[in-house]
Tab-separated table of C-alpha atoms in Angstrom:
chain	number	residue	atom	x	y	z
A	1	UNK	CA	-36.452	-131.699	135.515
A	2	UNK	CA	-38.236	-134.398	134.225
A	3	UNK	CA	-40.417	-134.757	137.315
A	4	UNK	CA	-41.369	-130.823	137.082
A	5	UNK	CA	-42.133	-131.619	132.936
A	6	UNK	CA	-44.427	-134.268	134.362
A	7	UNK	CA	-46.421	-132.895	136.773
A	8	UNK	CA	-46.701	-129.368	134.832
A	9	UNK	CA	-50.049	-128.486	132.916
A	10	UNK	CA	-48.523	-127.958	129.681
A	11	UNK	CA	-47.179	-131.596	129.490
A	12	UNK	CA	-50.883	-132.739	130.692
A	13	UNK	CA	-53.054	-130.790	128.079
A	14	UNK	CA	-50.352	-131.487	125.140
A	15	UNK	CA	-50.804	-135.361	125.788
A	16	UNK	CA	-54.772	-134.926	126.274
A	17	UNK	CA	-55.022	-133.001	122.627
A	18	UNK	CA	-52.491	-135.978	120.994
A	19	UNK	CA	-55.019	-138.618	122.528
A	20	UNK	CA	-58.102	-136.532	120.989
A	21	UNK	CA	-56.200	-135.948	117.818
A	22	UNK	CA	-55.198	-139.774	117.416
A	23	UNK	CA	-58.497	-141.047	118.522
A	24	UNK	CA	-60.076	-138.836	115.178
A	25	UNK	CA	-57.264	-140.067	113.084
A	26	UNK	CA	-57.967	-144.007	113.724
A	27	UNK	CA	-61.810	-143.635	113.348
A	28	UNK	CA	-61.817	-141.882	110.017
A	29	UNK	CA	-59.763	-145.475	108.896
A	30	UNK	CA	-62.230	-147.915	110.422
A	31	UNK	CA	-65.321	-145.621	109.344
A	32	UNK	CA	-66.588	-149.088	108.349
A	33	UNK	CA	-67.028	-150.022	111.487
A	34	UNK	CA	-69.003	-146.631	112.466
A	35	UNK	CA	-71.368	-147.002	109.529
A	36	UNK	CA	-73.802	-149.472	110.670
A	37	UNK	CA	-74.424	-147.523	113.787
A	38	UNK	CA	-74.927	-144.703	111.807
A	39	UNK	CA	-77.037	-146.215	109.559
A	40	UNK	CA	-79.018	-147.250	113.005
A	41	UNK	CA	-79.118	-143.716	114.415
A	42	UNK	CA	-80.351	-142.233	111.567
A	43	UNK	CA	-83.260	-144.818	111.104
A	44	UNK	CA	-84.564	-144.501	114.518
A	45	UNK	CA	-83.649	-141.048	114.751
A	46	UNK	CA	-87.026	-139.667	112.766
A	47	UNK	CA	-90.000	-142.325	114.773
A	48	UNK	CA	-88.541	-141.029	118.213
A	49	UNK	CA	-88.326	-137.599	117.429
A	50	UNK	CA	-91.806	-137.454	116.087
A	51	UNK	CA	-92.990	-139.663	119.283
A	52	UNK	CA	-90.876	-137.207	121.480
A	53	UNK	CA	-92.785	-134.173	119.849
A	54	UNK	CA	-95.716	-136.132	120.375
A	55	UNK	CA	-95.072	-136.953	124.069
A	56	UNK	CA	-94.770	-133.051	125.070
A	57	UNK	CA	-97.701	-132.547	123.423
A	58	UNK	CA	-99.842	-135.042	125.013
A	59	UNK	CA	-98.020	-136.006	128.161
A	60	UNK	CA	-99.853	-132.887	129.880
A	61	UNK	CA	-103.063	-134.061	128.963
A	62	UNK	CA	-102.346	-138.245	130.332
A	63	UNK	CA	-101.142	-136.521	133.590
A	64	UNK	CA	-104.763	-134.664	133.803
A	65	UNK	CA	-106.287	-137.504	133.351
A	66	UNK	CA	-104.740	-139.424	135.886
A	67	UNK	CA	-105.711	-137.569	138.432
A	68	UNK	CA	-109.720	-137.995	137.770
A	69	UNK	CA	-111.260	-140.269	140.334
A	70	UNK	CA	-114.639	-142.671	139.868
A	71	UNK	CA	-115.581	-143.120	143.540
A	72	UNK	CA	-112.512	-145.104	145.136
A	73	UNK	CA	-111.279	-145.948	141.810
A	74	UNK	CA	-108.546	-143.467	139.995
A	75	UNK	CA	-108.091	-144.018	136.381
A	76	UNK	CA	-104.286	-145.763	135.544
A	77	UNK	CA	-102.067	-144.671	133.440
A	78	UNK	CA	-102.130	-147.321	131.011
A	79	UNK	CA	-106.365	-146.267	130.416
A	80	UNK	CA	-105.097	-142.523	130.698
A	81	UNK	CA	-102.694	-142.961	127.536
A	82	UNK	CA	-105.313	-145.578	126.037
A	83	UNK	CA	-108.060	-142.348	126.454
A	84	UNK	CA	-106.063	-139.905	125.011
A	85	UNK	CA	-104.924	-142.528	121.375
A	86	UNK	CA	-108.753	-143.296	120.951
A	87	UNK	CA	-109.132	-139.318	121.298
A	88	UNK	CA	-106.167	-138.419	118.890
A	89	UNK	CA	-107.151	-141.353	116.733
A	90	UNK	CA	-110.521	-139.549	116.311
A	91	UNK	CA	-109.194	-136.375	115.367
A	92	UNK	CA	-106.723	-138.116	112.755
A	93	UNK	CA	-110.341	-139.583	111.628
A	94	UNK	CA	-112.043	-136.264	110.984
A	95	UNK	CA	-108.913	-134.450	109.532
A	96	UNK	CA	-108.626	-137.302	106.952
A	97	UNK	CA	-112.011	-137.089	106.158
A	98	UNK	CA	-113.228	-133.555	106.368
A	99	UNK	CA	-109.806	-131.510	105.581
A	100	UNK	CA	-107.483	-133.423	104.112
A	101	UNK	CA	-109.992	-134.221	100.677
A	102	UNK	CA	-110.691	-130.545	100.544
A	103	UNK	CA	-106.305	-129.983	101.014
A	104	UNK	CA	-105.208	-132.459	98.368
A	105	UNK	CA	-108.274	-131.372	95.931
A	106	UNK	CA	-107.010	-127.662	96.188
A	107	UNK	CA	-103.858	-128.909	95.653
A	108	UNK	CA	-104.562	-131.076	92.367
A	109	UNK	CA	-106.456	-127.835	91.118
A	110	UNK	CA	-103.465	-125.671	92.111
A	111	UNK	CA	-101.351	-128.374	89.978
A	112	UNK	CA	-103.248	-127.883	87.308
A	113	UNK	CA	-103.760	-124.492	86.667
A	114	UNK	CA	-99.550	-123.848	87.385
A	115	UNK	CA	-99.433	-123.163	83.249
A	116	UNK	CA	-102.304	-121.231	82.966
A	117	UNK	CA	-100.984	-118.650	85.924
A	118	UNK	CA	-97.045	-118.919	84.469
A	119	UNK	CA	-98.569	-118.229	80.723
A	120	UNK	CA	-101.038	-115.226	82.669
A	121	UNK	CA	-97.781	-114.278	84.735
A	122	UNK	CA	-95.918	-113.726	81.399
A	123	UNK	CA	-98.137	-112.223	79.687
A	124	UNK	CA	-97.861	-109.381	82.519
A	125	UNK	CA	-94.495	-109.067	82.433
A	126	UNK	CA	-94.177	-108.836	78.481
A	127	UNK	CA	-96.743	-106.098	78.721
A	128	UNK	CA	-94.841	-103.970	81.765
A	129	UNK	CA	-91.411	-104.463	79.674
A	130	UNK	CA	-93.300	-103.124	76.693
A	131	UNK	CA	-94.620	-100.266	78.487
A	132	UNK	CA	-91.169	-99.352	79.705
A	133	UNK	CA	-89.844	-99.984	76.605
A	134	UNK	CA	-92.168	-97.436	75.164
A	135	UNK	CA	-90.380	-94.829	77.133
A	136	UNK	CA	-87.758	-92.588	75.833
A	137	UNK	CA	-85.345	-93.300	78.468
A	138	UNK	CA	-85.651	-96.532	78.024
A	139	UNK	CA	-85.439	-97.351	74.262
A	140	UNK	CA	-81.787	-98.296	74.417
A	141	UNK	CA	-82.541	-101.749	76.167
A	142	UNK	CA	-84.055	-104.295	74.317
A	143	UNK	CA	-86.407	-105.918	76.303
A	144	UNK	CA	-88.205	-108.269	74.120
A	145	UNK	CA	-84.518	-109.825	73.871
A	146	UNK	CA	-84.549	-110.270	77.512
A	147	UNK	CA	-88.221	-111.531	77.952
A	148	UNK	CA	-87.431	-114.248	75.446
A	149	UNK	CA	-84.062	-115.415	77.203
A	150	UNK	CA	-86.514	-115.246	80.224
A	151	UNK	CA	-89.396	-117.470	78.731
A	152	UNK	CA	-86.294	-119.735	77.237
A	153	UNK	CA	-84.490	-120.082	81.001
A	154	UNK	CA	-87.882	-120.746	82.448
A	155	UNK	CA	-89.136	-123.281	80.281
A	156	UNK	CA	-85.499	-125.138	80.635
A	157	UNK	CA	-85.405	-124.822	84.531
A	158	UNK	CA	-89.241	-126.658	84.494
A	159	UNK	CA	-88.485	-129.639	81.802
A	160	UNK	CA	-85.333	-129.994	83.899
A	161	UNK	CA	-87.592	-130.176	86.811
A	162	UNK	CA	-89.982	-132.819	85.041
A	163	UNK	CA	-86.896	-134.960	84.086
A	164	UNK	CA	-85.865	-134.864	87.649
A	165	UNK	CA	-88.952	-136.181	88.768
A	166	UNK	CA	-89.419	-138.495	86.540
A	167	UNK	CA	-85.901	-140.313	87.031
A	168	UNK	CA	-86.808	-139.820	90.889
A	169	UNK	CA	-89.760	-142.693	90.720
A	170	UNK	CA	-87.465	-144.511	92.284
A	171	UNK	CA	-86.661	-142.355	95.382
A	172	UNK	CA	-90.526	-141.806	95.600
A	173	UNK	CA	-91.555	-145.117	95.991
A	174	UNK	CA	-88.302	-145.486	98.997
A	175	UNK	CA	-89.674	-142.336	100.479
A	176	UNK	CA	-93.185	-143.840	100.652
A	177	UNK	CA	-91.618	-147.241	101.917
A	178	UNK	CA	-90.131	-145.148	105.350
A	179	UNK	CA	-93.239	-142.971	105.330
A	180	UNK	CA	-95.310	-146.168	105.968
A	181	UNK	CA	-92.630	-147.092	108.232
A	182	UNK	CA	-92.609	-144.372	110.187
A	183	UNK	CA	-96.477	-144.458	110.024
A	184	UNK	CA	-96.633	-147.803	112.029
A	185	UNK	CA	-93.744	-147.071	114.416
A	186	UNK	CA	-94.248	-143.668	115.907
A	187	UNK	CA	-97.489	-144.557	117.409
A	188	UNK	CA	-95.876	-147.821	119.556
A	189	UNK	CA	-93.310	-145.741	120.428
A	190	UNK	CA	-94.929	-142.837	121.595
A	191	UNK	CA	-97.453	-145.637	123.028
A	192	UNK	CA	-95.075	-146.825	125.538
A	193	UNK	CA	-93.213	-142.763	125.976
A	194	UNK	CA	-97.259	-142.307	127.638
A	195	UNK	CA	-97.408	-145.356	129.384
A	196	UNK	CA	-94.066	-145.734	130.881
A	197	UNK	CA	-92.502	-141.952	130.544
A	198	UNK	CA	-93.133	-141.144	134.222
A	199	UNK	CA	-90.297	-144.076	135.075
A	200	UNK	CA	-87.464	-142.856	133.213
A	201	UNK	CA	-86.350	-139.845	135.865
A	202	UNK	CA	-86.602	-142.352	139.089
A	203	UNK	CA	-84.147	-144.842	137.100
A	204	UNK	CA	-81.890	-142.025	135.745
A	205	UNK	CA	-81.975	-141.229	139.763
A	206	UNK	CA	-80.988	-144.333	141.118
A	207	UNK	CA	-77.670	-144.102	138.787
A	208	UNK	CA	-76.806	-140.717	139.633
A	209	UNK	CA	-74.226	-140.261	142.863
A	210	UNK	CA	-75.481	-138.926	145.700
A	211	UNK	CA	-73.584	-135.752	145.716
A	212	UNK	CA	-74.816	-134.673	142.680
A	213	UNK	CA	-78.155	-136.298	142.580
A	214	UNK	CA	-80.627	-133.616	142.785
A	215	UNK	CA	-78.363	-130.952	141.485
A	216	UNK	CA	-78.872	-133.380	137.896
A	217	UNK	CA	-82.473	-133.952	138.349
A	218	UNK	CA	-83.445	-130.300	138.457
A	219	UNK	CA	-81.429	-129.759	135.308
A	220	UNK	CA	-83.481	-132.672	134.269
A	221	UNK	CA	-86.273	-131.154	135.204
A	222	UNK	CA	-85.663	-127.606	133.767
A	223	UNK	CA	-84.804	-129.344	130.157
A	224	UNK	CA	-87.731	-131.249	130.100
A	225	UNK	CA	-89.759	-128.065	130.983
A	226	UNK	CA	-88.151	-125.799	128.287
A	227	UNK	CA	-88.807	-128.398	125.629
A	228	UNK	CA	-92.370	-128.947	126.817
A	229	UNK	CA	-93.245	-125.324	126.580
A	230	UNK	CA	-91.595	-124.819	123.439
A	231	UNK	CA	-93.357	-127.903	121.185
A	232	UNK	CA	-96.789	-127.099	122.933
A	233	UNK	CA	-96.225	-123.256	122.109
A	234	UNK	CA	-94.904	-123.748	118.806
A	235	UNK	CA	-97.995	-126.222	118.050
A	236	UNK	CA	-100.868	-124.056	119.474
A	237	UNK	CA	-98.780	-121.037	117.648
A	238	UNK	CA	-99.015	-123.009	114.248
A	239	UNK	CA	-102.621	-123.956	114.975
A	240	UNK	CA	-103.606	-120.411	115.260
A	241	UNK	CA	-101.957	-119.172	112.402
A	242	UNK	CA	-102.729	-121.425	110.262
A	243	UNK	CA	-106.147	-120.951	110.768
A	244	UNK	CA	-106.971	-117.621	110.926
A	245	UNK	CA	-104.553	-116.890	107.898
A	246	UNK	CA	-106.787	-119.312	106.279
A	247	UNK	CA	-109.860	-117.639	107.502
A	248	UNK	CA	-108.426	-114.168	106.434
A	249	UNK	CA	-108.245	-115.383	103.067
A	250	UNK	CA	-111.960	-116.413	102.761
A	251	UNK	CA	-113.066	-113.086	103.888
A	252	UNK	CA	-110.753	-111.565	100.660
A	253	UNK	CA	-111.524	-114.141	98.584
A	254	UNK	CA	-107.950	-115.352	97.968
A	255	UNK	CA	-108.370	-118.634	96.310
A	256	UNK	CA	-107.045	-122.176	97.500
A	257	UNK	CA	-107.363	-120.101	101.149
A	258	UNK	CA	-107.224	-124.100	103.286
A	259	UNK	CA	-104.129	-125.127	101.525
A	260	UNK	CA	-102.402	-121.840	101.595
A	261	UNK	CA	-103.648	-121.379	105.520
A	262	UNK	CA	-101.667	-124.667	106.089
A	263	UNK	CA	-98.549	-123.722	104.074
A	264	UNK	CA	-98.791	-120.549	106.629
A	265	UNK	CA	-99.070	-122.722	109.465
A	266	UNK	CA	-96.772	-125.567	109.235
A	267	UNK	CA	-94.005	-122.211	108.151
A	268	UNK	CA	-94.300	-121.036	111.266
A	269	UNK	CA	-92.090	-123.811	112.901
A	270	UNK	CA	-89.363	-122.017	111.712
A	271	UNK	CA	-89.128	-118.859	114.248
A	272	UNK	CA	-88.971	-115.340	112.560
A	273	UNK	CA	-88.255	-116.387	108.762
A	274	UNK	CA	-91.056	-118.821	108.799
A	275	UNK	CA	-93.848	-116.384	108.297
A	276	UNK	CA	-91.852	-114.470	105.414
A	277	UNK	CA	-91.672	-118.463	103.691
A	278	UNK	CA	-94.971	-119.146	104.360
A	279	UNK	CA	-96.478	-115.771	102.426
A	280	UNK	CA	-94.864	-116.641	99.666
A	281	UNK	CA	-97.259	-119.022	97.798
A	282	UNK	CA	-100.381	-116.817	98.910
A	283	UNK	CA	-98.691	-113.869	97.429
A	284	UNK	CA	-97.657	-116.100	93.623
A	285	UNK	CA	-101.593	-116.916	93.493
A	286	UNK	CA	-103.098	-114.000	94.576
A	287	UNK	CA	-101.114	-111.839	91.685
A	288	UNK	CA	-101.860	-114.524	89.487
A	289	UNK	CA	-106.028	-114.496	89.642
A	290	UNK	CA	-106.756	-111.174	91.426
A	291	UNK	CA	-103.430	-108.701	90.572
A	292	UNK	CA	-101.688	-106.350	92.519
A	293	UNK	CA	-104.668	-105.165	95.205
A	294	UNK	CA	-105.515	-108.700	96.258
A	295	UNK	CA	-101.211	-109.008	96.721
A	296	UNK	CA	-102.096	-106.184	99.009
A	297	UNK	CA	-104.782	-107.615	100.835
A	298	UNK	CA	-102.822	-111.159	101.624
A	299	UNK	CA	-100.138	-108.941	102.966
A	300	UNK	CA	-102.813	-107.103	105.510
A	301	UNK	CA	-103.873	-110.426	106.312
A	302	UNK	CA	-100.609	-111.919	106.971
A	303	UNK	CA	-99.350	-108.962	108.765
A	304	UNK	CA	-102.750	-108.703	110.833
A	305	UNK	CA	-102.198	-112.545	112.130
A	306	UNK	CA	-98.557	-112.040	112.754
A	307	UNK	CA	-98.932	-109.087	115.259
A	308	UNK	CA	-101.697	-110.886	116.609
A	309	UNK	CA	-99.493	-113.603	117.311
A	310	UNK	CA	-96.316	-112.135	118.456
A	311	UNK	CA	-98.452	-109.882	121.071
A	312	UNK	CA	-100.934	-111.762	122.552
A	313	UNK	CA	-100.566	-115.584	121.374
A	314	UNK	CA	-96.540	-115.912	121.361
A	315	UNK	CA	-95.991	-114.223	124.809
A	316	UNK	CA	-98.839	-116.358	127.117
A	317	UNK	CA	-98.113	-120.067	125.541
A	318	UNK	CA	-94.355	-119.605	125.087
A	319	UNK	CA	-93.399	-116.341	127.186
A	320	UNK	CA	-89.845	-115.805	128.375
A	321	UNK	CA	-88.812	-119.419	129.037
A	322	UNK	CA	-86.624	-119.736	126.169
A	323	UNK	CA	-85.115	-115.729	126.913
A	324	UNK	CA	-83.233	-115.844	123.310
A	325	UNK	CA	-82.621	-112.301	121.339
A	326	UNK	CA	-84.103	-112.421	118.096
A	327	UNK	CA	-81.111	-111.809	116.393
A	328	UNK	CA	-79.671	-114.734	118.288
A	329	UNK	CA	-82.241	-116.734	116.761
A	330	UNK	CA	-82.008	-115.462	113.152
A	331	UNK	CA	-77.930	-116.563	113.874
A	332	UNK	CA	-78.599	-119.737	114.953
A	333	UNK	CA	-81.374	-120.447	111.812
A	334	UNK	CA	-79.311	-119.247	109.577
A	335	UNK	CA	-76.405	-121.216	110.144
A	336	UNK	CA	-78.512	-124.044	110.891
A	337	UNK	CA	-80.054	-124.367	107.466
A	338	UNK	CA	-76.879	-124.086	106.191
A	339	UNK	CA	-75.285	-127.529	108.280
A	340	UNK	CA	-78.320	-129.422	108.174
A	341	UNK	CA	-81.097	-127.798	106.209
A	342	UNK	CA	-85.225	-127.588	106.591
A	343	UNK	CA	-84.383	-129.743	109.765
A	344	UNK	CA	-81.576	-127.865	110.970
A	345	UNK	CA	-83.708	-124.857	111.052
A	346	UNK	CA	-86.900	-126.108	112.700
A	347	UNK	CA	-84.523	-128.176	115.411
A	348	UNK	CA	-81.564	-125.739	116.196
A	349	UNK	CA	-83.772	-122.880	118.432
A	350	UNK	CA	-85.214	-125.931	120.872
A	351	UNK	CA	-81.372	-127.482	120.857
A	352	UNK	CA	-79.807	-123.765	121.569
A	353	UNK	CA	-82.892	-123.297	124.482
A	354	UNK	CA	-81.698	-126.532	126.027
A	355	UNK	CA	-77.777	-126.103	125.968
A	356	UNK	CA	-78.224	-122.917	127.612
A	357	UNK	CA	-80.045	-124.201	130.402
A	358	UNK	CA	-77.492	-126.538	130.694
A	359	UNK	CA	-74.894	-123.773	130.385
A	360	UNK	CA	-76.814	-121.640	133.126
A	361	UNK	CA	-77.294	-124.164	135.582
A	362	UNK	CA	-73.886	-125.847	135.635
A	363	UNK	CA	-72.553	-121.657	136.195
A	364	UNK	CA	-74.664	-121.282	138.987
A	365	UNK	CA	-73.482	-124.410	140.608
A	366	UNK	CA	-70.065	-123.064	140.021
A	367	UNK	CA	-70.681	-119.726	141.774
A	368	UNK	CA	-71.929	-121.201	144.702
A	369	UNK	CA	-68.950	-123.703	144.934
């Protein structure tokens, strides 16, 4: 009996979930010794993502120029990658020069003129509750009561927001410290991701056993594609809204139209609700200097760019290679910026597109086993 207990399943899986169970139980006591490596993860974690992102994006263009020949002599790999920093180091150049002045002056203005369009913004409101206050169905509710508790919460919410950043000097100045940080290390790092990238899938190779060799590499392979396509869509995606939002809101006179053309852009990471976030702005200082037509108008815009993308723009540079429902997606974001936030959100539809390659390959391996 106790040889049939043994060898059954039940007495196999039972001492596999104790092992599992136990091995949780000890490392939440010695979380001490955990911490440092966490501490190490989540330090490197942000320069090699950012270099990774980087890498997709340029890797296509280093391969390109590879493959140019002078004569007899082809250009390495090492002057490909060295090409390609001296190009992005130029554009880096002109953005911080030409746009980013005109950004962060838009910006200071926009700053400034916050309790101007608040005071304007009340003002409207005190006059549409007195209008409907001036009606006979309406007479019953006091609504200079309620604009007052409204003026009083709002003015509370923004000195609380002043005395948060004002005790926050100190987190600032640590933010800045990693920013700088992250400044300097990215670039080595996604340096030697150029330079040396093209290595990394012979080594994993040599490791691999022979049975299952290739099988791995063309997951490999397939990973590596659906992440490539997905940071170089999302970026040429971004790019083009960005810009002709921006445009759009020259040609109705919207103002602030660069900065608000980037908000829109850099939004539109984050699949589906990203366009919805990025409006948002546009729409608060458009019904603060022009009313409730030019609101209209930065919607036509908005919506004008977003069918423009998801028609002709989102299908050619992305396509079907990540095959994901958009309700899947909205799921996934959702529960994503609840776990892990801004981050989460702009992370979880690449991580979901590569598990299910994963998930699909290793089935069809199964079926033909």
């Amino acid at each position: 009996m106790f040889e049939r207990l043994k060898n059954s399943p039940l007495m196999f899986w039972s001492l596999e979930i104790l092992i599992v169970v136990a091995i949780i139980w000890i490392s939440t006591k010695i979380n001490f010794v955990f911490s440092p490596i966490a501490i190490f993860f989540s330090t490197v974690f942000i320069p090699i993502l950012l270099a990774g992102i980087l890498f997709y994006m340029l890797n296509p263009i280093v391969n390109l120029i590879t493959k140019i020949k002078f004569g007899k002599h082809q250009i390495t790999r090492t002057w490909a990658t060295t090409l390609v920093f001296l190009l992005l180091l130029g554009l880096v150049a002109l953005a911080a020069t030409v746009f980013i002045p005109k950004i962060l002056n838009q910006l200071i203005t926009l700053a400034n003129q916050i309790p101007d369009a608040a005071s304007q913004g009340q003002k409207l409101v005190d006059k549409l509750f007195k209008d409907m206050n001036s009606q006979q169905m309406l007479k019953k509710i006091d609504f200079t009561t309620l604009t007052n508790k409204l003026s009083a919460n709002v003015n509370k919410y923004a000195e609380t927001i002043f005395n948060g950043v004002t005790n926050g000097l100190g987190g600032i100045i640590s933010a800045a410290a990693n920013a700088v940080m992250i400044a300097v290390t990215v670039p080595v790092v996604l340096f030697y991701m150029l330079k040396d990238g093209y290595r990394l899938a012979p080594t994993i190779k040599k490791f691999l056993p022979e049975r299952h060799r290739e099988q791995t590499m063309d997951l490999l392979g397939k990973m590596s594609h659906t992440i490539s396509k997905y940071i170089s869509g999302q970026m040429i995606e971004c790019l083009f809204v960005g810009t002709f939002t921006a445009i759009g809101y020259v040609i109705i006179g919207t103002p602030y139209a660069l900065l608000l053309g980037v908000i829109a852009g850099i939004c539109n990471i984050i699949p589906y609700l990203g366009p919805y976030i990025g409006i948002a702005p546009a729409l608060i200082v458009s019904f603060s200097h022009g009313g409730l037509w030019s609101v209209v108008y930065n919607i036509i815009v908005v919506l004008i760019v977003q069918q423009i993308d998801g028609n002709l723009v989102y299908p050619n540079v992305i396509g079907k290679s990540l095959e994901i429902h958009p309700l899947t997606i909205i799921i996934i974001l959702l529960a994503a910026g609840n776990i892990a936030g801004l981050m989460g959100m702009i992370l979880a539809v690449p991580l979901y597109a590569v598990v299910k390659v994963v998930v699909v390959h290793m089935y069809n391996i199964y079926q033909l086993e």
